[in-house]
Coordinates of C-alpha atoms and ligand atoms in Angstrom, one line a residue:
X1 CA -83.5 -72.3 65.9
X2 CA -81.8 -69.4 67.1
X3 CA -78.6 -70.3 64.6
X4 CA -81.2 -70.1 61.7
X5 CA -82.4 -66.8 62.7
X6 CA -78.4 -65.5 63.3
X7 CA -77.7 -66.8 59.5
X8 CA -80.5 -65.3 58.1
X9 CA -79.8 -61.8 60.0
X10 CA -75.8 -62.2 58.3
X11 CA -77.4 -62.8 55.2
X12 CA -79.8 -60.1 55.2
X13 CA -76.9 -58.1 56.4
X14 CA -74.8 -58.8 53.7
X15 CA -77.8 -58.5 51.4
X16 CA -78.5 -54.6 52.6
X17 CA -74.2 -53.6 52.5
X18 CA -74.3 -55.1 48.7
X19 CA -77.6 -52.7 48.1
X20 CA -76.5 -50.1 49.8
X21 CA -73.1 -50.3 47.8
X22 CA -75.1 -50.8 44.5
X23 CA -77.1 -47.7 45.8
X24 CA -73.8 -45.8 46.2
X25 CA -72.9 -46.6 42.9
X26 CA -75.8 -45.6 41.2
X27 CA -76.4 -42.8 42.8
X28 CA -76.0 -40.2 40.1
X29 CA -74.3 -36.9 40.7
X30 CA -76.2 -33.9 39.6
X31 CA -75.1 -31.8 37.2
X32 CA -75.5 -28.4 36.3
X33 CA -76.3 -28.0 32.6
X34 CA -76.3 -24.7 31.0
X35 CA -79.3 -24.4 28.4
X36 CA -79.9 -20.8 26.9
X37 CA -81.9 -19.2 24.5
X38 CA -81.6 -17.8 20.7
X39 CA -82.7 -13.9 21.2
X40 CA -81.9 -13.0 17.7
X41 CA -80.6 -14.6 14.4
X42 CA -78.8 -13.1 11.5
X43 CA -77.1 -14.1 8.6
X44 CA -74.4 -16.0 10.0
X45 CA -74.6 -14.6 13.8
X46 CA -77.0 -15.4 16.7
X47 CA -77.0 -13.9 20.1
X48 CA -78.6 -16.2 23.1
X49 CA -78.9 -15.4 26.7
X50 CA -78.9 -17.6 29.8
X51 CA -75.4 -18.6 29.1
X52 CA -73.9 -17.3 32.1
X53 CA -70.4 -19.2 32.3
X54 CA -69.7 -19.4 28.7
X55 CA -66.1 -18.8 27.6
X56 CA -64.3 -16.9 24.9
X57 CA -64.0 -19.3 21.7
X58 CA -65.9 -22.0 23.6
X59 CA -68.2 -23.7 21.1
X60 CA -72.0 -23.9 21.1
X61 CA -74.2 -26.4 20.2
X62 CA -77.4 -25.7 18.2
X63 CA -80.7 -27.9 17.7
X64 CA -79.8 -30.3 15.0
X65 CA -76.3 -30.7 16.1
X66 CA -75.3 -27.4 14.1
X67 CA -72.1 -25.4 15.8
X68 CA -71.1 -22.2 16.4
X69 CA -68.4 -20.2 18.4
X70 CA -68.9 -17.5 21.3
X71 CA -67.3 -14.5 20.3
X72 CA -68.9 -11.5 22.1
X73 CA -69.4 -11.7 25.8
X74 CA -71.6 -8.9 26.5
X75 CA -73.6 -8.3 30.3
X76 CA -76.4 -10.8 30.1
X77 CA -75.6 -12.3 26.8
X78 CA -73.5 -14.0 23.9
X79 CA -72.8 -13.1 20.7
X80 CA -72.1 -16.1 18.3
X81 CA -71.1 -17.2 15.2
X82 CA -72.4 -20.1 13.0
X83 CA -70.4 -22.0 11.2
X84 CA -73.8 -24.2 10.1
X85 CA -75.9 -22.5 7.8
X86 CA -78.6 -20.8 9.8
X87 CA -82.0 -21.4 7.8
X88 CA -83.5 -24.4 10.3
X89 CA -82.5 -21.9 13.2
X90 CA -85.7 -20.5 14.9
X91 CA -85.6 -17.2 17.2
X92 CA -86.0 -19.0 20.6
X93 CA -84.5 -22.2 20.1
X94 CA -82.0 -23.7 22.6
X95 CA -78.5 -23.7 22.9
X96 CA -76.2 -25.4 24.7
X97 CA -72.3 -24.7 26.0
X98 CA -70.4 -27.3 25.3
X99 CA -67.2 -26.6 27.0
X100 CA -64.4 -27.3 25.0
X101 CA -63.2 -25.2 21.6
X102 CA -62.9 -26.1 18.3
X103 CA -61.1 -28.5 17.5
X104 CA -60.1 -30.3 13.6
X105 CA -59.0 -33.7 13.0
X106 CA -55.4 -34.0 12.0
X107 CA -53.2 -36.7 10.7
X108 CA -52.1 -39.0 7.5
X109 CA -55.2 -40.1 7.1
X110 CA -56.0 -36.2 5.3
X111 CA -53.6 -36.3 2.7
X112 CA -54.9 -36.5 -0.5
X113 CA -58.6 -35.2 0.9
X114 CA -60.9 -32.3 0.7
X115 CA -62.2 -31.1 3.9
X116 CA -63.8 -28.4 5.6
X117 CA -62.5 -26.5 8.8
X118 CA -64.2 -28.9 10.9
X119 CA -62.5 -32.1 9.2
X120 CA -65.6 -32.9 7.3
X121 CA -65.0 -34.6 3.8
X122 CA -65.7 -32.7 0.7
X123 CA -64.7 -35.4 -1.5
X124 CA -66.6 -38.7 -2.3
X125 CA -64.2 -40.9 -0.4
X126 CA -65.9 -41.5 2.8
X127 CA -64.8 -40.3 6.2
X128 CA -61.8 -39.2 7.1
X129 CA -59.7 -41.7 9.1
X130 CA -57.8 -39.7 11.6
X131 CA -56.8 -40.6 15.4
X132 CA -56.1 -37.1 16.3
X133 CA -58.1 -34.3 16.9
X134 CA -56.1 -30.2 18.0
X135 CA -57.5 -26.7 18.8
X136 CA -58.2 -24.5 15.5
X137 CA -56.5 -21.3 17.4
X138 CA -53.1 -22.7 18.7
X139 CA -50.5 -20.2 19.8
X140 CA -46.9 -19.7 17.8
X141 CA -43.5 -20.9 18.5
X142 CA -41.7 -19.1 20.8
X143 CA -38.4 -17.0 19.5
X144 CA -36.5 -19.9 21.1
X145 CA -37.8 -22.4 19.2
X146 CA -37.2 -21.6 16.1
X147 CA -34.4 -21.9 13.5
X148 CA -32.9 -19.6 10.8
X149 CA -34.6 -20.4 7.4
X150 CA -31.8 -21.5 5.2
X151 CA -32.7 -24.2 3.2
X152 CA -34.2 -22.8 -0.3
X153 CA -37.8 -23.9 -1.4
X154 CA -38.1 -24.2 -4.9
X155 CA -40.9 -23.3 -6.4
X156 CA -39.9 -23.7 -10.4
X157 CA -40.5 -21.1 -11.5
X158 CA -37.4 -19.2 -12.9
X159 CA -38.0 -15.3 -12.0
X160 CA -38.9 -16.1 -8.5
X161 CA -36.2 -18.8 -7.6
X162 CA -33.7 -16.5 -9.0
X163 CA -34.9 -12.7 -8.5
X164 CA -37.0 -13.6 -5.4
X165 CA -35.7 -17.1 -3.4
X166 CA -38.1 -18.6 -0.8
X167 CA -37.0 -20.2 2.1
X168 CA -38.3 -23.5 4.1
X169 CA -40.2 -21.6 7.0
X170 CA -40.6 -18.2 5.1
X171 CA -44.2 -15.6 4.8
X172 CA -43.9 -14.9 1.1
X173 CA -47.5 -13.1 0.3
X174 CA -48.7 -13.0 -3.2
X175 CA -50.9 -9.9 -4.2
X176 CA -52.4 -8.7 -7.1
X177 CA -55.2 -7.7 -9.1
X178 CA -57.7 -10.0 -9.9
X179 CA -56.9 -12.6 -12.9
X180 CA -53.4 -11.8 -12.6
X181 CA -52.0 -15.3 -12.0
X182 CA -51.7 -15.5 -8.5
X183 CA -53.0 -19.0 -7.7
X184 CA -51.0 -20.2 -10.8
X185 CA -48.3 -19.3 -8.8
X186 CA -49.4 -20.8 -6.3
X187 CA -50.5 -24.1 -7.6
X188 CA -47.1 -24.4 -10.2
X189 CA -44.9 -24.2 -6.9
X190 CA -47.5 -27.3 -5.3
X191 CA -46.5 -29.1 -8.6
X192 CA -42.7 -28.7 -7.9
X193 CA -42.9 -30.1 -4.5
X194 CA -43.9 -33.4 -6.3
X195 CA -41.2 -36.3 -5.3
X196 CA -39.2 -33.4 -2.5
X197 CA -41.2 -34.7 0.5
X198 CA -42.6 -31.6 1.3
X199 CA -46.2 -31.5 2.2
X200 CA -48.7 -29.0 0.5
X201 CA -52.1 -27.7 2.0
X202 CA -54.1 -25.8 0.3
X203 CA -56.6 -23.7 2.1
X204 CA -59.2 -21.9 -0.3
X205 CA -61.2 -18.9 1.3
X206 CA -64.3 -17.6 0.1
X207 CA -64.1 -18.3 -4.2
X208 CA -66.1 -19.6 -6.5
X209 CA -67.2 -23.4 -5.5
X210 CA -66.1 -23.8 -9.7
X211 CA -62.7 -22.6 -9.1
X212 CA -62.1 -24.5 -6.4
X213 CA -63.1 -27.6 -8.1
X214 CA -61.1 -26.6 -11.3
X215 CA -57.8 -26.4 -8.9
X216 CA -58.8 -29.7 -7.4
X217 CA -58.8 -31.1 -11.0
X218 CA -55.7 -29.8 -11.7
X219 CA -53.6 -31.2 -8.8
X220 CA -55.3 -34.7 -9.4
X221 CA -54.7 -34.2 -12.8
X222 CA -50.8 -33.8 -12.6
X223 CA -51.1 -36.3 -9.5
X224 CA -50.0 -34.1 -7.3
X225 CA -52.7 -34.6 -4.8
X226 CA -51.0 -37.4 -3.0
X227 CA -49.2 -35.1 -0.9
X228 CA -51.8 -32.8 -1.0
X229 CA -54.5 -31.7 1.5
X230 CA -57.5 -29.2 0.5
X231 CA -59.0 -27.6 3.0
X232 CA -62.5 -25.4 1.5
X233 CA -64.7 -22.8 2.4
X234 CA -66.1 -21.5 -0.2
X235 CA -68.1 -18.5 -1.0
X236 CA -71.4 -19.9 0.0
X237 CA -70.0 -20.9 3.3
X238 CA -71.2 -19.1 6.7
X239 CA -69.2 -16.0 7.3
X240 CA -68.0 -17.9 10.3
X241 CA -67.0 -21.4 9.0
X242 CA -64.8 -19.0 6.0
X243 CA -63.3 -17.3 9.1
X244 CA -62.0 -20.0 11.0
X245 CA -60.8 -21.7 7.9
X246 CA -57.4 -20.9 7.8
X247 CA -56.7 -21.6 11.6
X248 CA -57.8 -25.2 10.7
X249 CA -55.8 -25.3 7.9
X250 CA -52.8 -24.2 9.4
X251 CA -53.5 -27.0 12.5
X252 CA -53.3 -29.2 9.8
X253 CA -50.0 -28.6 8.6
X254 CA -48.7 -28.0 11.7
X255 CA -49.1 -31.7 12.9
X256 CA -47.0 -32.4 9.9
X257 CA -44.4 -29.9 10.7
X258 CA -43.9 -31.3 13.9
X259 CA -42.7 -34.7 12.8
X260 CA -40.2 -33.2 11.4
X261 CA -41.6 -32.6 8.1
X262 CA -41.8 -29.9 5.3
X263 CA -44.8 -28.3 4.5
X264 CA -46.1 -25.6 2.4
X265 CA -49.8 -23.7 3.2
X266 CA -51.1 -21.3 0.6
X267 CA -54.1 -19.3 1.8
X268 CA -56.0 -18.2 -1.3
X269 CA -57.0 -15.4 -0.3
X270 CA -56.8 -13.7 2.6
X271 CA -58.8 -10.4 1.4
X272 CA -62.1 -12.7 1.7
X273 CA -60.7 -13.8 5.0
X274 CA -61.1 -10.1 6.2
X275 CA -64.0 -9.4 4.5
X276 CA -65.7 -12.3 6.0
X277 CA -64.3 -11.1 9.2
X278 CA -65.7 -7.5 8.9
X279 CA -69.3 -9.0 8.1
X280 CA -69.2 -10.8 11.8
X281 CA -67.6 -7.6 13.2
X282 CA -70.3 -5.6 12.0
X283 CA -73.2 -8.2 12.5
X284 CA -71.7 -8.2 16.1
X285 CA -71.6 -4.1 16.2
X286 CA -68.2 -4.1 17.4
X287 CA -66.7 -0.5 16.8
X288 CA -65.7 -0.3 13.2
X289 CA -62.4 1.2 11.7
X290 CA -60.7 2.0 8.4
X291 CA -62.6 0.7 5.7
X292 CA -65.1 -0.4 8.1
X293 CA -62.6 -3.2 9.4
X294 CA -62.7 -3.8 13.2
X295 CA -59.7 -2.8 15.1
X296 CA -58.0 -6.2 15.1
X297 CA -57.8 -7.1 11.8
X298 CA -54.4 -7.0 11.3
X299 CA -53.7 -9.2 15.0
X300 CA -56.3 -12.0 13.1
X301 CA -53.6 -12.2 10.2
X302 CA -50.4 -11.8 12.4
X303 CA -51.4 -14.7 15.0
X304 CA -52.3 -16.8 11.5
X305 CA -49.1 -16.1 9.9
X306 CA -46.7 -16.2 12.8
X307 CA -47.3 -19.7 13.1
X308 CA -45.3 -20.1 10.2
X309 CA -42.0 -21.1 11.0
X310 CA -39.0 -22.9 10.9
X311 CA -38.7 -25.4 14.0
X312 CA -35.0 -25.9 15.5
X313 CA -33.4 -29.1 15.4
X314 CA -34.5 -29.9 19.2
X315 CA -38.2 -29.6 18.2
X316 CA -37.3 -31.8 15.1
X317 CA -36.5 -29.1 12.7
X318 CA -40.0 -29.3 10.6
X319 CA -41.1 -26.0 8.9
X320 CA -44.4 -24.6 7.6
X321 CA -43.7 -22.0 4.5
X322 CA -46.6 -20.4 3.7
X323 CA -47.7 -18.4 0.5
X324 CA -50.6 -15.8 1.5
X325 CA -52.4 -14.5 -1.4
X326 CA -54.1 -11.4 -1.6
X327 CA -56.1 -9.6 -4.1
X328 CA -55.7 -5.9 -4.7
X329 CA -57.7 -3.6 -6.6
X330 CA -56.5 -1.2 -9.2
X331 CA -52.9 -2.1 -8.2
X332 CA -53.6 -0.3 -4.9
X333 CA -50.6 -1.7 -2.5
X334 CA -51.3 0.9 0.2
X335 CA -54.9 -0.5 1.0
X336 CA -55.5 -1.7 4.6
X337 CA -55.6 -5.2 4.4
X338 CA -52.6 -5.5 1.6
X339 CA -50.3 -2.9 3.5
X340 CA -51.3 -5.0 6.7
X341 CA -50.3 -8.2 4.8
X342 CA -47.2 -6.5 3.3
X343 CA -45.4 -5.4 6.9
X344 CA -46.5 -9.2 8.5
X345 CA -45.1 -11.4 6.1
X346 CA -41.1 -11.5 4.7
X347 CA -41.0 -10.6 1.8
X348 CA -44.1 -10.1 -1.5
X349 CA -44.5 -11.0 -5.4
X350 CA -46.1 -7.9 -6.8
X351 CA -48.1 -9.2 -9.6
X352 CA -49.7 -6.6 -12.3
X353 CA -52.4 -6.6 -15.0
X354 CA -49.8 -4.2 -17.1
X355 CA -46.9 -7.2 -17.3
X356 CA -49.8 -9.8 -17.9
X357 CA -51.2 -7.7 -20.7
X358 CA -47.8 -7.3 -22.2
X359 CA -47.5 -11.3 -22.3
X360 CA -44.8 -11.3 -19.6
X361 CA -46.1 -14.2 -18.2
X362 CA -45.4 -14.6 -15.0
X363 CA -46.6 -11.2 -14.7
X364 CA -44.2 -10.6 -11.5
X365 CA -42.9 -6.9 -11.1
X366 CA -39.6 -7.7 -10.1
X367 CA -39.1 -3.5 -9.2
X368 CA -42.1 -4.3 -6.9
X369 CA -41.2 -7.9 -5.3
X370 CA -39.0 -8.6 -2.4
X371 CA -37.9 -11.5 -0.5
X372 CA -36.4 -10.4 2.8
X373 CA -34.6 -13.7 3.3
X374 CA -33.1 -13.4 -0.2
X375 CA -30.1 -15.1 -1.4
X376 CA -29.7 -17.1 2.4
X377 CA -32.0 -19.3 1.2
X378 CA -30.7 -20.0 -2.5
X379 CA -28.9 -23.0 -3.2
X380 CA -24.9 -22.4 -3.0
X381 CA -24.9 -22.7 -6.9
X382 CA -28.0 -21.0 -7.9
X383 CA -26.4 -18.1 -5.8
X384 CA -23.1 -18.3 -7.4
X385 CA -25.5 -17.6 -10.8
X386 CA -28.2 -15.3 -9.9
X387 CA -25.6 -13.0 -8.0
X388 CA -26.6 -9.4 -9.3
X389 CA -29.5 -10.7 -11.8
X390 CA -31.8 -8.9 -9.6
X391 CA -29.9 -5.5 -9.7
X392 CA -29.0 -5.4 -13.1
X393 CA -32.4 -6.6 -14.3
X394 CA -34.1 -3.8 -12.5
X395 CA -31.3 -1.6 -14.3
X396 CA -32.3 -2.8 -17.3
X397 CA -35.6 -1.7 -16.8
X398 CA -34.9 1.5 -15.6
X399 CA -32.8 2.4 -18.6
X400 CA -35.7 1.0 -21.2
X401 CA -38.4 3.5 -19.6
X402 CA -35.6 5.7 -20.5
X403 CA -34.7 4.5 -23.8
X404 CA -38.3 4.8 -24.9
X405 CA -38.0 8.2 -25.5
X406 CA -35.7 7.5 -28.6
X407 CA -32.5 9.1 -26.8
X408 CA -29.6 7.8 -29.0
X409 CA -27.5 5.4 -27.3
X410 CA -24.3 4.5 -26.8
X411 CA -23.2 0.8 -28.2
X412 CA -22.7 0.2 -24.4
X413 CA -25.9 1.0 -23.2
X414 CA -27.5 -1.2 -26.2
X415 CA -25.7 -4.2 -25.2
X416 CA -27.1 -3.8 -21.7
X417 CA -30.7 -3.6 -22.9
X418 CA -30.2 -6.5 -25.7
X419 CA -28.9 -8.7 -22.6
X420 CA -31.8 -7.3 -20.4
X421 CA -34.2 -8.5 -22.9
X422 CA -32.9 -11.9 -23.4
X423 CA -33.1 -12.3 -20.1
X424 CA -36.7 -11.4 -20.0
X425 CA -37.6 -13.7 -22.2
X426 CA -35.8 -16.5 -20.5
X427 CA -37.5 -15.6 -17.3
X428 CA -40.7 -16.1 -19.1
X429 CA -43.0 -19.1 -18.1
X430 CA -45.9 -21.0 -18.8
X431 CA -48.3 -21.9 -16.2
X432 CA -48.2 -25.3 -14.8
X433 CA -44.8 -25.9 -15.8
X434 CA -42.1 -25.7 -13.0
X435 CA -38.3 -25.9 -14.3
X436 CA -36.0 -28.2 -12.1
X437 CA -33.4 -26.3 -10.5
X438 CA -30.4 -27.6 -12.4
X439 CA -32.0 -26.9 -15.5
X440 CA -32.7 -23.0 -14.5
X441 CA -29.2 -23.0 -13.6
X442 CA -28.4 -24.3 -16.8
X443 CA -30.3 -21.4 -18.7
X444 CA -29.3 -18.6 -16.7
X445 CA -25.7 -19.4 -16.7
X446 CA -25.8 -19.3 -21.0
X447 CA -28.0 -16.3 -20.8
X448 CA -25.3 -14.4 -18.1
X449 CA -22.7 -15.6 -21.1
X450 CA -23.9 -14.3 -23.3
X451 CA -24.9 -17.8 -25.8
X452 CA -28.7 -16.2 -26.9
X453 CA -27.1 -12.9 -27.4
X454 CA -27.3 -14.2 -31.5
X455 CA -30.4 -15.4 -31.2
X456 CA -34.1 -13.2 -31.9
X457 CA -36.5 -13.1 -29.0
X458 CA -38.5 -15.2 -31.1
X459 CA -35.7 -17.7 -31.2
X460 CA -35.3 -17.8 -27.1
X461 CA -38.0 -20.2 -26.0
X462 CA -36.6 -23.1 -28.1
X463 CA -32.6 -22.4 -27.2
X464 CA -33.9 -23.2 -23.6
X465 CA -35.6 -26.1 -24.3
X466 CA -32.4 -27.4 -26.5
X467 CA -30.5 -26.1 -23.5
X468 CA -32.5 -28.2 -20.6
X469 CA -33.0 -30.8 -22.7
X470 CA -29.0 -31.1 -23.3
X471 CA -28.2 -30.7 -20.0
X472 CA -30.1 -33.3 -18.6
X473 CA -28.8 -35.7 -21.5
X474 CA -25.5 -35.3 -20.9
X475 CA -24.9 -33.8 -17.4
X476 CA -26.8 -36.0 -14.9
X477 CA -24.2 -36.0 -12.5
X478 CA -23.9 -32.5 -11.6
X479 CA -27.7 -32.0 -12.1
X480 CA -27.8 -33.9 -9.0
X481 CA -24.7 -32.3 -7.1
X482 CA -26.9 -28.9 -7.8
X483 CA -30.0 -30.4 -6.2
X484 CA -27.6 -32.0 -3.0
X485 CA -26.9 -28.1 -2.4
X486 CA -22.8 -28.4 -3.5
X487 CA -21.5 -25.3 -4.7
X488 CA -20.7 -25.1 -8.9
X489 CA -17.0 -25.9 -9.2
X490 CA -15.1 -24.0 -12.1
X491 CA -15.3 -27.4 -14.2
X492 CA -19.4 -27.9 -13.6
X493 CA -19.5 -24.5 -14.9
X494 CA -17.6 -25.2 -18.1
X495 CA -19.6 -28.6 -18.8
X496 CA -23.3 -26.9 -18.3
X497 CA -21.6 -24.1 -20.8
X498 CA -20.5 -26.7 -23.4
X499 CA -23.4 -28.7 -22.9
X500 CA -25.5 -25.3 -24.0
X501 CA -23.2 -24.4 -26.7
X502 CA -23.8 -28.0 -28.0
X503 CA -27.3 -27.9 -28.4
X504 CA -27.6 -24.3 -29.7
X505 CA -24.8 -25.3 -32.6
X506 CA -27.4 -28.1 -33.4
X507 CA -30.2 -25.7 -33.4
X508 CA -28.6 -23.5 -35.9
X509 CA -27.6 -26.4 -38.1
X510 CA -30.6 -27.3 -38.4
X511 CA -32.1 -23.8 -39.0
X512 CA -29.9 -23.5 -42.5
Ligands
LIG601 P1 -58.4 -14.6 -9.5 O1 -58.2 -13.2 -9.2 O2 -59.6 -14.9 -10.3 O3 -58.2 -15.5 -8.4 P2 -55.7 -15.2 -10.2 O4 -54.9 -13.9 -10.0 O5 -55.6 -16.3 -9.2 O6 -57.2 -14.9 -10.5 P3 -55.1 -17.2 -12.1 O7 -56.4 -17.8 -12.0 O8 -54.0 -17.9 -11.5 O9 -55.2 -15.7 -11.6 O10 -54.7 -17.0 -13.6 C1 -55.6 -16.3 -14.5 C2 -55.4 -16.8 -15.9 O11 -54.1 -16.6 -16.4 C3 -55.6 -18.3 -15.9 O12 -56.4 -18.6 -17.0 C4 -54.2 -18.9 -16.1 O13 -54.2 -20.1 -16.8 C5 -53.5 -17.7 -16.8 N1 -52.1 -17.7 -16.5 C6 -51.6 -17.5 -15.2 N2 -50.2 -17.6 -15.3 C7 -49.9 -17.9 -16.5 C8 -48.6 -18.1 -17.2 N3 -47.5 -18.0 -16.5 N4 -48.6 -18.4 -18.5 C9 -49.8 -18.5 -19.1 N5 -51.0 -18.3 -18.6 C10 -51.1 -18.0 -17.3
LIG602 MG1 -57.0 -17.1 -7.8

């Protein structure tokens, strides 16, 4: 009897310990949960209080799962932006921290996509299968990690790979007026990275949802979009969601830069960027400044475009080139936001309705256009050819504002400005339609001696078809010792000069 009453007492004992240790586990911790309140809404801001703890950039949730960013912490409350549209937003409605920032998905799974800033597809092609998701802000290399740029990026098209060479891992902005070909630009040096492994992302702020899709069009079009990423906010977008935009964008390629890769970002354009950033600052009533900017406009463009770089070899030796554009009006290149833009990046192409209405297509201003990397980043035998191009081009021009006047001129001075305009003509170039390197190589050498010097201006654009065409006929060998980066031997020179002369005897056969 008293052994059944001892077993029963273990087994209730054992029962209890296994409750008590279900109990345990159970038991659930209390946490704290911070819940505020809208106090006001605007057109793409909201300010709540009761968020005591909130952190700068920390990211807010809204009823309906809609997002936005804490960007004012004032006494008692918390300025916000949306990057949701704001019209199911009620005054009073709740809001929640939810501790972390924002954050965009990254990977291989975006090439060839449209997305938003927040990794959202644009496109009809589902969700976007990524395993990875980084921080929109991230800070930029440190000096020590990065390399010189020295390895050229082409971007075919002749007057800027010769007058003004971009490097791997180089700022180059853009600016001009509107309609002046600046996203042609843009878009023609995506098209020349087709087949060169580099990796283009295109990050469109604040235009026209049409132009967007036109460009979109365009890169499927000439099936460029397989190395392509799109990343959108358009004009219809929140203020917010068009200000963290390029951030995202520029996570994006970063992921790819460090594997190793080379990528190219073209932000088109940053003068919406700011504007959409001066319509938070002034929602927010923080202090104003020239041209009713906030104070840190130009830090929100340095810490975007100092992430640009070219990694050393330790960190894989990936770069990120990136081609800002920006819209000026009336030619203005002392406004805030272009002069800003002008003393961050390395170097600008100074487009200009005056060029464009002339036909000089690209309308580039070479007087006006710099690269401050310059011939480090040419190609040993493109440098070999461009050599003084720049300087005696920008003589040339000099001397026909002068020559205008109908001073009578010297048979020296006429041969400079018959050369000068050949070599405008050959420095002409439809859109869409990048020139390999060998073949520019090809055209400027003939031009430099002197082979169109018989020909009319007319005449020019068919001698350098002939001329390419010719060259990559007969001369596929060195065509591809130009594009390994070896330096034009005496002999090259001579064969890319008969190969010219070849072509152009043919063209005048056939002319008589
Ligand atoms: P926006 O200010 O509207 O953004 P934009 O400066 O980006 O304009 P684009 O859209 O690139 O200019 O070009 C304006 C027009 O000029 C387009 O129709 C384009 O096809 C044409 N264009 C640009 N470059 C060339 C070129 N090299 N040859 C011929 N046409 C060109
Ligand atoms: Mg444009």
């Amino acid at each position: 009897m008293s052994n059944d009453a001892d077993e029963l007492s273990a087994v209730l004992g054992q029962t209890v310990t296994a409750f008590e240790q279900a109990l345990a586990d159970q038991s659930m911790a209390l946490q704290s949960q911070e819940i505020g309140t809208v106090t006001y809404l605007g057109n793409g801001i909201a300010r709540a209080i009761g968020l005591p703890n909130v952190q700068s950039e920390e990211l807010i949730r809204f009823p309906g799962d809609r997002l936005g960013v804490a960007f004012n912490l004032d006494p008692g409350e918390v300025g916000i932006i949306l990057l949701d549209g704001s019209d199911a937003l009620k005054s009073g409605c709740e809001v929640q921290r939810t501790g972390r920032v924002l954050d965009t998905p990254v990977g291989e799974g975006l090439l060839g996509r449209v997305v938003d800033a927040k990794g959202q597809p644009l496109d009809d092609r589902g969700l976007v299968a990524t395993l990875e998701r980084r921080p929109v802000e991230r800070p930029a290399p440190a000096i020590m990690d990065r390399a010189p740029v020295t390895i050229p990026l082409q971007t075919g098209i002749k007057v800027i790979d010769a007058l003004i060479p971009i490097g791997r891992g180089q700022r180059e902005l853009i600016l001009g007026d509107r309609q002046t070909g600046k996203t042609a630009i843009a878009l023609d040096t995506i098209l020349n990275q087709k087949d060169k492994d580099v990796i283009c992302v295109y990050c469109a702020i604040g235009q026209r949802s049409a132009a967007v899709a036109k460009l979109i069009a365009e890169l499927r079009d000439r099936g460029a979009m397989d190395y392509c990423i799109v990343v959108v906010a358009s004009g219809e977008s929140p203020p917010g969601l068009q200000y963290i935009t390029p951030y995202a964008a520029t996570t994006i390629a970063e992921y790819f830069m460090e594997q190793g890769r080379d990528v190219l970002i073209i932000y088109d354009d940053l003068i919406q960027h700011a504007r959409a950033y001066r319509e938070l600052s002034l929602l927010l009533r923080r202090p104003p400044g020239r041209e009713a900017f906030p104070g840190d406009i130009f830090y929100i463009h340095a810490r975007l475009l100092e992430r640009s770089t070219h990694l050393s070899p330790k960190l894989g030796g990936g770069s990120l080139t990136s081609l800002p554009i920006v819209e000026t009006e009336a030619g203005n290149l002392s406004a805030y936001i272009p002069t800003n833009l002008v003393s961050i990046t390395d170097g600008q192409i100074y487009l200009t309705p005056e060029l464009f209405q002339k036909g000089i297509l690209p309308a580039v201003d070479v007087g006006k256009s710099v690269s401050r990397v310059g011939g480090k980043a040419q190609l040993p035998a493109y440098r070999a050819v461009a050599g003084d191009l720049r300087l005696s081009y920008s003589q040339f021009e000099e001397l026909e504002a002068f020559a205008r006047f109908g001073a009578r001129l010297d048979e020296s001075t006429r041969q400079t400005l018959d050369r000068g305009r050949r070599v405008r003509e050959v420095l002409k170039q439809d859109a869409y339609n990048p020139v390999p390197v060998a073949e520019q190589i090809a055209i400027l050498l003939a031009v430099n001696q002197g082979l169109f010097d018989a020909l009319s201006t007319e005449q020019i654009a068919e001698a350098e078809q002939i001329v390419r065409q010719k060259v990559t006929e007969l001369l596929p060998d060195v065509c591809q010792r130009i594009r390994s980066g070896e330096k034009l031997s005496e002999g090259d020179r001579k064969a890319l000069l008969d190969a010219a002369e070849l072509g152009l005897e043919g063209m005048r056969k056939d002319e008589r």
